[in-house]
Short mmCIF file of C-alpha atoms in Angstrom, two decimals:
data_model
loop_
_atom_site.label_atom_id
_atom_site.label_comp_id
_atom_site.label_asym_id
_atom_site.label_seq_id
_atom_site.Cartn_x
_atom_site.Cartn_y
_atom_site.Cartn_z
CA MET A 120 -0.24 -0.03 -0.05
CA GLN A 121 2.54 2.08 1.09
CA THR A 122 4.60 1.56 -2.18
CA GLY A 123 1.81 1.87 -4.73
CA TYR A 124 1.36 5.64 -2.76
CA PHE A 125 4.43 6.63 -3.19
CA PHE A 126 4.17 5.63 -6.63
CA LEU A 127 1.47 7.39 -7.37
CA VAL A 128 3.04 10.69 -5.83
CA VAL A 129 5.63 10.09 -8.01
CA LEU A 130 3.17 10.22 -11.35
CA VAL A 131 1.10 13.23 -9.77
CA VAL A 132 4.53 15.34 -9.35
CA GLY A 133 5.08 14.07 -13.25
CA VAL A 134 1.51 15.38 -14.40
CA ILE A 135 1.70 18.58 -12.51
CA PHE A 136 5.66 19.27 -13.87
CA VAL A 137 4.09 18.88 -17.26
CA ASN A 138 1.43 20.74 -16.67
CA GLY A 139 3.58 23.27 -15.59
CA TRP A 140 5.75 22.77 -18.45
CA THR A 141 3.15 22.77 -21.45
CA ASP A 142 0.15 24.90 -20.05
CA ALA A 143 1.68 27.39 -17.66
CA PRO A 144 2.94 28.71 -21.01
CA ASN A 145 0.40 30.28 -22.04
CA SER A 146 -0.02 32.94 -19.38
CA ILE A 147 3.12 34.14 -20.85
CA THR A 148 2.47 34.66 -24.57
CA SER A 149 1.71 37.79 -24.72
CA ILE A 150 5.06 39.24 -23.27
CA VAL A 151 6.89 37.36 -24.68
CA CYS A 152 5.74 37.68 -28.52
CA THR A 153 5.25 41.08 -28.04
CA GLY A 154 8.89 41.78 -26.69
CA VAL A 155 7.98 42.84 -23.04
CA LEU A 156 10.49 40.52 -21.21
CA PRO A 157 12.39 37.68 -23.11
CA PHE A 158 11.79 33.87 -22.50
CA ARG A 159 13.49 32.75 -19.68
CA ARG A 160 12.57 35.77 -17.52
CA ALA A 161 8.88 35.54 -18.23
CA ALA A 162 9.22 31.93 -17.64
CA LEU A 163 10.76 33.12 -14.07
CA LEU A 164 7.49 35.43 -13.74
CA ALA A 165 5.19 33.02 -14.09
CA ALA A 166 6.71 30.44 -11.76
CA GLY A 167 6.62 32.66 -8.84
CA CYS A 168 2.82 33.83 -9.43
CA ASN A 169 1.97 29.71 -10.44
CA LEU A 170 2.91 29.25 -6.66
CA CYS A 171 1.24 32.62 -5.38
CA GLY A 172 -1.49 31.79 -7.13
CA LEU A 173 -1.93 28.68 -5.43
CA LEU A 174 -0.71 29.29 -2.27
CA LEU A 175 -4.05 32.11 -2.01
CA SER A 176 -6.90 30.25 -3.71
CA TRP A 177 -5.72 27.50 -0.82
CA LEU A 178 -6.43 30.08 1.23
CA LEU A 179 -9.11 31.77 0.47
CA ALA A 180 -11.41 29.63 -2.41
CA PRO A 181 -10.07 25.73 -2.25
CA LYS A 182 -13.86 25.01 -4.19
CA VAL A 183 -12.15 23.34 -6.87
CA THR A 184 -10.27 20.63 -4.84
CA ASN A 185 -13.28 19.54 -3.61
CA THR A 186 -15.42 19.30 -7.17
CA ILE A 187 -12.24 17.18 -8.10
CA ARG A 188 -12.68 15.07 -5.40
CA GLU A 189 -16.47 14.43 -6.42
CA MET A 190 -15.33 13.94 -9.85
CA ALA A 191 -15.29 10.10 -9.57
CA ASP A 192 -15.83 7.65 -7.03
CA PHE A 193 -13.31 5.43 -6.27
CA SER A 194 -14.62 4.39 -2.49
CA GLN A 195 -17.04 0.91 -3.84
CA THR A 196 -13.42 -0.54 -4.37
CA ASP A 197 -10.28 -1.83 -2.12
CA PRO A 198 -7.75 0.55 -1.67
CA PHE A 199 -4.97 -0.97 -3.61
CA SER A 200 -7.09 -0.67 -6.59
CA ALA A 201 -8.34 2.71 -6.00
CA LEU A 202 -4.63 3.92 -6.03
CA SER A 203 -4.11 1.82 -9.24
CA ALA A 204 -6.50 3.47 -10.67
CA LEU A 205 -5.42 6.59 -9.36
CA CYS A 206 -2.27 6.19 -11.20
CA ALA A 207 -3.07 4.87 -14.23
CA ALA A 208 -4.88 8.49 -14.37
CA MET A 209 -2.01 10.02 -14.17
CA ALA A 210 -0.22 7.79 -16.61
CA ALA A 211 -2.76 8.68 -19.32
CA VAL A 212 -2.08 12.15 -18.65
CA ILE A 213 1.63 12.05 -18.70
CA LEU A 214 1.16 9.86 -22.14
CA PHE A 215 -1.44 12.36 -23.50
CA ALA A 216 1.03 15.34 -22.59
CA VAL A 217 4.04 14.62 -24.08
CA ALA A 218 2.56 13.78 -27.38
CA ALA A 219 0.93 17.07 -27.69
CA TRP A 220 3.92 19.10 -26.44
CA ILE A 221 5.66 16.98 -29.03
CA PHE A 222 3.41 18.40 -31.98
CA GLY A 223 3.07 21.53 -30.43
CA ILE A 224 -0.87 21.44 -29.75
CA PRO A 225 -1.60 23.30 -26.13
CA THR A 226 -4.06 20.67 -25.39
CA SER A 227 -5.43 20.97 -21.95
CA GLU A 228 -3.66 18.97 -18.70
CA SER A 229 -6.87 19.48 -16.84
CA HIS A 230 -9.21 18.24 -19.10
CA ALA A 231 -6.67 15.32 -19.71
CA LEU A 232 -7.03 14.59 -15.20
CA LEU A 233 -10.95 14.89 -15.80
CA ALA A 234 -11.39 12.41 -18.16
CA ALA A 235 -8.59 9.98 -17.35
CA LEU A 236 -9.96 10.20 -13.86
CA SER A 237 -13.51 9.77 -15.02
CA GLY A 238 -11.74 6.39 -17.11
CA ALA A 239 -10.41 4.77 -14.30
CA ALA A 240 -13.05 4.97 -11.94
CA ALA A 241 -15.45 3.35 -14.51
CA ALA A 242 -13.03 1.00 -15.16
CA LEU A 243 -13.91 0.18 -11.41
CA GLY A 244 -17.03 0.83 -11.04
CA GLY A 245 -18.88 1.85 -14.14
CA ARG A 246 -21.08 4.47 -15.22
CA ALA A 247 -21.92 4.65 -11.15
CA ALA A 248 -18.72 5.24 -10.34
CA ILE A 249 -18.78 8.95 -12.36
CA SER A 250 -20.34 12.08 -10.33
CA GLU A 251 -22.95 13.79 -13.17
CA GLY A 252 -23.15 16.41 -10.51
CA ALA A 253 -18.96 17.81 -11.07
CA TRP A 254 -19.52 17.02 -15.07
CA GLY A 255 -22.39 19.68 -14.87
CA LYS A 256 -19.60 21.55 -13.64
CA VAL A 257 -16.70 20.80 -16.29
CA LEU A 258 -19.42 21.45 -19.43
CA TRP A 259 -19.59 24.88 -17.75
CA GLY A 260 -16.34 25.33 -17.57
CA LEU A 261 -16.07 24.35 -21.29
CA LEU A 262 -18.78 26.83 -22.23
CA LEU A 263 -17.24 29.76 -20.18
CA SER A 264 -13.63 29.22 -21.36
CA SER A 265 -14.32 28.88 -25.04
CA ALA A 266 -17.15 31.24 -25.80
CA GLY A 267 -16.75 33.65 -22.93
CA GLY A 268 -13.28 33.64 -23.39
CA LEU A 269 -14.08 34.54 -27.06
CA VAL A 270 -16.62 36.74 -26.44
CA LEU A 271 -14.93 38.45 -23.02
CA GLY A 272 -11.64 38.78 -25.32
CA PHE A 273 -13.47 40.32 -28.15
CA LEU A 274 -14.83 43.15 -25.60
CA VAL A 275 -11.88 43.84 -23.65
CA CYS A 276 -9.95 44.56 -26.70
CA GLY A 277 -11.06 47.99 -26.93
CA PRO A 278 -10.62 49.54 -23.28
CA CYS A 279 -7.66 47.88 -23.04
CA ALA A 280 -6.06 49.25 -26.55
CA ARG A 281 -7.30 53.08 -24.72
CA LEU A 282 -5.16 52.26 -21.75
CA LEU A 283 -2.43 51.63 -23.63
CA LYS A 284 -2.29 54.42 -25.80
CA ARG A 285 -2.89 56.59 -23.14
CA GLY A 286 0.00 54.81 -21.15
CA GLY A 287 2.64 55.33 -23.57
CA HIS A 288 5.43 52.80 -24.40
CA ARG A 289 6.42 52.63 -20.61
CA GLY A 290 2.75 52.47 -19.60
CA ALA A 291 1.93 49.99 -22.29
CA ARG A 292 4.34 47.65 -21.02
CA ARG A 293 3.67 47.91 -16.88
CA ILE A 294 0.02 46.90 -18.28
CA GLN A 295 0.93 43.92 -20.55
CA LEU A 296 3.36 42.86 -17.22
CA PHE A 297 -0.15 43.22 -15.06
CA CYS A 298 -1.94 40.90 -17.15
CA SER A 299 0.39 38.74 -17.52
CA VAL A 300 0.86 38.18 -13.79
CA LEU A 301 -2.54 38.07 -13.16
CA LEU A 302 -3.19 35.21 -15.75
CA SER A 303 -0.14 33.33 -13.56
CA LEU A 304 -1.71 33.77 -10.37
CA MET A 305 -5.21 32.49 -11.61
CA HIS A 306 -3.50 29.30 -13.59
CA GLY A 307 -1.42 28.38 -10.27
CA ALA A 308 -5.11 29.08 -8.63
CA GLN A 309 -6.79 26.46 -10.98
CA ASP A 310 -4.49 24.10 -12.07
CA GLY A 311 -2.67 23.76 -8.03
CA LEU A 312 -6.35 22.88 -6.98
CA LYS A 313 -6.97 20.27 -9.06
CA PHE A 314 -4.04 18.27 -8.30
CA VAL A 315 -4.07 18.76 -4.78
CA GLY A 316 -7.54 16.90 -4.98
CA VAL A 317 -6.15 14.26 -6.28
CA LEU A 318 -3.03 14.02 -3.85
CA LEU A 319 -5.95 14.63 -0.63
CA VAL A 320 -8.11 11.76 -2.73
CA ALA A 321 -4.97 9.34 -2.45
CA ASP A 322 -4.66 10.17 1.11
CA SER A 323 -8.21 9.21 2.13
CA PHE A 324 -7.16 5.80 1.12
CA LEU A 325 -4.11 5.65 2.28
CA LEU A 326 -5.55 6.21 5.85
CA GLY A 327 -8.58 4.62 5.41
CA ALA A 328 -10.98 7.77 5.37
CA PRO A 329 -14.16 7.51 3.28
CA ALA A 330 -13.56 9.63 0.45
CA SER A 331 -16.11 12.81 1.25
CA SER A 332 -17.18 15.09 -0.73
CA GLU A 333 -16.04 18.52 1.54
CA VAL A 334 -11.61 17.93 1.50
CA ASP A 335 -10.54 19.85 5.05
CA LEU A 336 -7.38 21.72 3.59
CA SER A 337 -6.16 22.44 7.85
CA GLY A 338 -3.64 20.02 7.15
CA SER A 339 -3.47 19.69 3.74
CA LEU A 340 -0.21 22.32 3.45
CA GLY A 341 2.53 19.91 2.33
CA ALA A 342 0.69 18.68 -0.28
CA VAL A 343 0.14 22.32 -1.72
CA LEU A 344 3.67 23.67 -1.51
CA LEU A 345 4.69 20.62 -3.11
CA CYS A 346 1.62 21.24 -5.96
CA GLY A 347 2.75 24.64 -6.38
CA VAL A 348 7.23 23.98 -6.22
CA VAL A 349 6.84 21.63 -8.98
CA MET A 350 4.86 23.42 -11.28
CA SER A 351 6.61 25.89 -10.71
CA VAL A 352 9.67 24.62 -12.05
CA GLY A 353 8.12 23.15 -14.69
CA THR A 354 7.55 26.27 -15.44
CA LEU A 355 10.83 27.27 -15.53
CA VAL A 356 11.23 24.97 -17.96
CA GLY A 357 9.21 26.20 -20.19
CA GLY A 358 7.23 25.73 -23.50
CA ARG A 359 8.44 27.70 -26.21
CA ARG A 360 6.92 25.57 -28.57
CA ILE A 361 3.19 26.17 -26.97
CA ILE A 362 4.15 30.04 -27.37
CA GLU A 363 5.01 29.93 -31.19
CA ALA A 364 2.00 27.99 -31.70
CA VAL A 365 -0.63 30.60 -30.00
CA GLY A 366 1.54 34.27 -30.21
CA GLU A 367 2.56 33.88 -33.35
CA GLN A 368 0.87 30.77 -35.90
CA MET A 369 -2.83 31.01 -34.71
CA VAL A 370 -2.97 34.48 -34.04
CA SER A 371 -0.07 37.57 -34.42
CA LEU A 372 -0.15 38.87 -30.98
CA GLY A 373 0.31 42.73 -30.72
CA GLU A 374 -0.14 45.20 -27.57
CA ARG A 375 -3.77 45.49 -27.58
CA SER A 376 -5.27 41.67 -28.48
CA GLY A 377 -1.97 40.39 -26.06
CA SER A 378 -3.06 42.43 -22.88
CA ALA A 379 -6.55 41.42 -24.01
CA SER A 380 -6.47 38.00 -23.89
CA ASP A 381 -4.73 37.71 -20.53
CA LEU A 382 -7.01 40.30 -19.15
CA ALA A 383 -10.51 38.33 -20.41
CA ALA A 384 -8.74 35.36 -19.87
CA ALA A 385 -7.83 36.09 -15.89
CA LEU A 386 -11.59 36.92 -15.45
CA LEU A 387 -13.05 34.05 -16.53
CA LEU A 388 -10.83 31.49 -14.55
CA LEU A 389 -10.80 33.95 -11.56
CA GLY A 390 -15.06 33.33 -11.51
CA ALA A 391 -14.80 29.48 -12.07
CA THR A 392 -12.03 29.52 -9.36
CA ALA A 393 -14.60 31.10 -6.78
CA THR A 394 -17.28 28.98 -7.86
CA GLY A 395 -15.61 25.77 -8.18
CA ILE A 396 -15.92 25.20 -12.11
CA PRO A 397 -13.00 23.54 -13.14
CA MET A 398 -11.82 25.20 -16.10
CA SER A 399 -9.06 24.83 -19.02
CA THR A 400 -6.20 27.59 -18.53
CA THR A 401 -4.87 27.04 -22.67
CA HIS A 402 -9.00 26.84 -23.57
CA THR A 403 -9.53 29.85 -22.05
CA LYS A 404 -6.67 32.19 -22.89
CA THR A 405 -6.51 30.47 -26.67
CA CYS A 406 -10.51 31.29 -27.10
CA ALA A 407 -9.35 34.76 -25.31
CA VAL A 408 -6.22 35.08 -28.20
CA MET A 409 -8.78 34.29 -30.81
CA GLY A 410 -11.70 36.79 -29.55
CA ALA A 411 -9.20 39.41 -29.36
CA GLY A 412 -7.39 39.09 -32.20
CA LEU A 413 -10.65 39.60 -33.92
CA ARG A 414 -11.35 42.55 -32.18
CA CYS A 415 -8.19 44.45 -32.96
CA GLY A 416 -7.54 43.89 -36.81
CA GLU A 417 -4.65 40.81 -35.57
CA THR A 418 -4.11 37.93 -38.38
CA VAL A 419 -6.32 34.73 -37.23
CA HIS A 420 -5.11 31.75 -38.63
CA LEU A 421 -7.74 29.17 -39.39
CA ARG A 422 -5.99 25.94 -40.26
CA VAL A 423 -3.58 26.67 -36.78
CA MET A 424 -7.18 27.04 -34.97
CA GLY A 425 -8.81 24.02 -36.53
CA ARG A 426 -5.45 21.99 -35.49
CA MET A 427 -5.79 22.73 -32.17
CA ALA A 428 -9.89 22.12 -32.10
CA LEU A 429 -8.88 18.62 -33.48
CA ALA A 430 -6.43 18.31 -30.53
CA TRP A 431 -9.40 19.84 -27.94
CA GLY A 432 -12.11 17.64 -29.19
CA ILE A 433 -10.07 14.31 -28.59
CA THR A 434 -8.44 15.24 -25.35
CA PHE A 435 -11.76 13.87 -23.51
CA PRO A 436 -12.17 10.30 -25.17
CA VAL A 437 -8.44 9.32 -25.79
CA CYS A 438 -8.00 10.34 -22.26
CA GLY A 439 -10.87 8.53 -20.87
CA LEU A 440 -10.28 5.93 -22.46
CA ILE A 441 -5.90 5.53 -21.91
CA GLY A 442 -7.25 5.46 -18.50
CA TRP A 443 -9.54 3.20 -18.71
CA LEU A 444 -7.11 0.51 -20.60
CA ILE A 445 -4.45 1.16 -18.20
CA THR A 446 -6.81 0.39 -15.19
CA ARG A 447 -8.14 -2.98 -16.85
CA LEU A 448 -4.71 -3.80 -17.35
CA VAL A 449 -3.46 -3.06 -13.82
CA VAL A 450 -6.29 -4.34 -12.08
CA GLY A 451 -7.77 -6.67 -14.32
CA ALA A 452 -11.30 -5.71 -13.70
#
């Protein structure tokens, strides 16, 4: 049992690292593409903000962690099988995320995590092991990140353009940095809480406690710090390919569209985190980039956008299937 728990923690650390490596770069795409900061300095800034964002959300609004805990029910099986299923889900996320990074496609580790957890739970307990209520929040998150990101990015671009014009060169750089910092904070808050939820589920099995819908975070500082530090290290490694795909190939980001997309995505993620809705930073940022790009007259490359949409569309079924298959192979359910 202890060995299984240790192996799970190693896999969760791997997923968090990959998340920081491939997902966090979305928050610095704008300031890198517009030359506000070089990539390494921007990655260092994002790494610090990710850790701070997770700590703040842990103290103030940990509802996303509860949603992740409700997502899949592993309590109907023995603890060893449950831990094995969680390991299978984490392995599925890593396989999918690395494959997406190789092709430079900004997929969502958040959606991969949700799908893999559900697939692993279904392999043990069937459809009854998947929470319809939690998945309802996921669907709301999809709607907010896609349609909400597109619309809010479009609407925010005008006010951002006026602020940038009034601020001059130095003021414009400060506004861009502020928007990027805000988005980095919200990325740490959203995604960090998801992985804290996975670790707390594993803790409940290790201690023999039933998986409840409410998470007691009073003694979880260690898990929070582990998630935050690993995500920050992954961010420092960085994902230049993701930045190129979003900020150069899909839309030629400028000061106006970059600031507007960062601000729009951050506001949406803030609302989702406060209400316990798990939402993808990648989807939110990318759709906000499209909306801001259209409003600001930037060139939007439909072929690249279609390639990303295809990758997003296959994330849920593919990760769910991989999680299900690995669980069946390992547990023999």
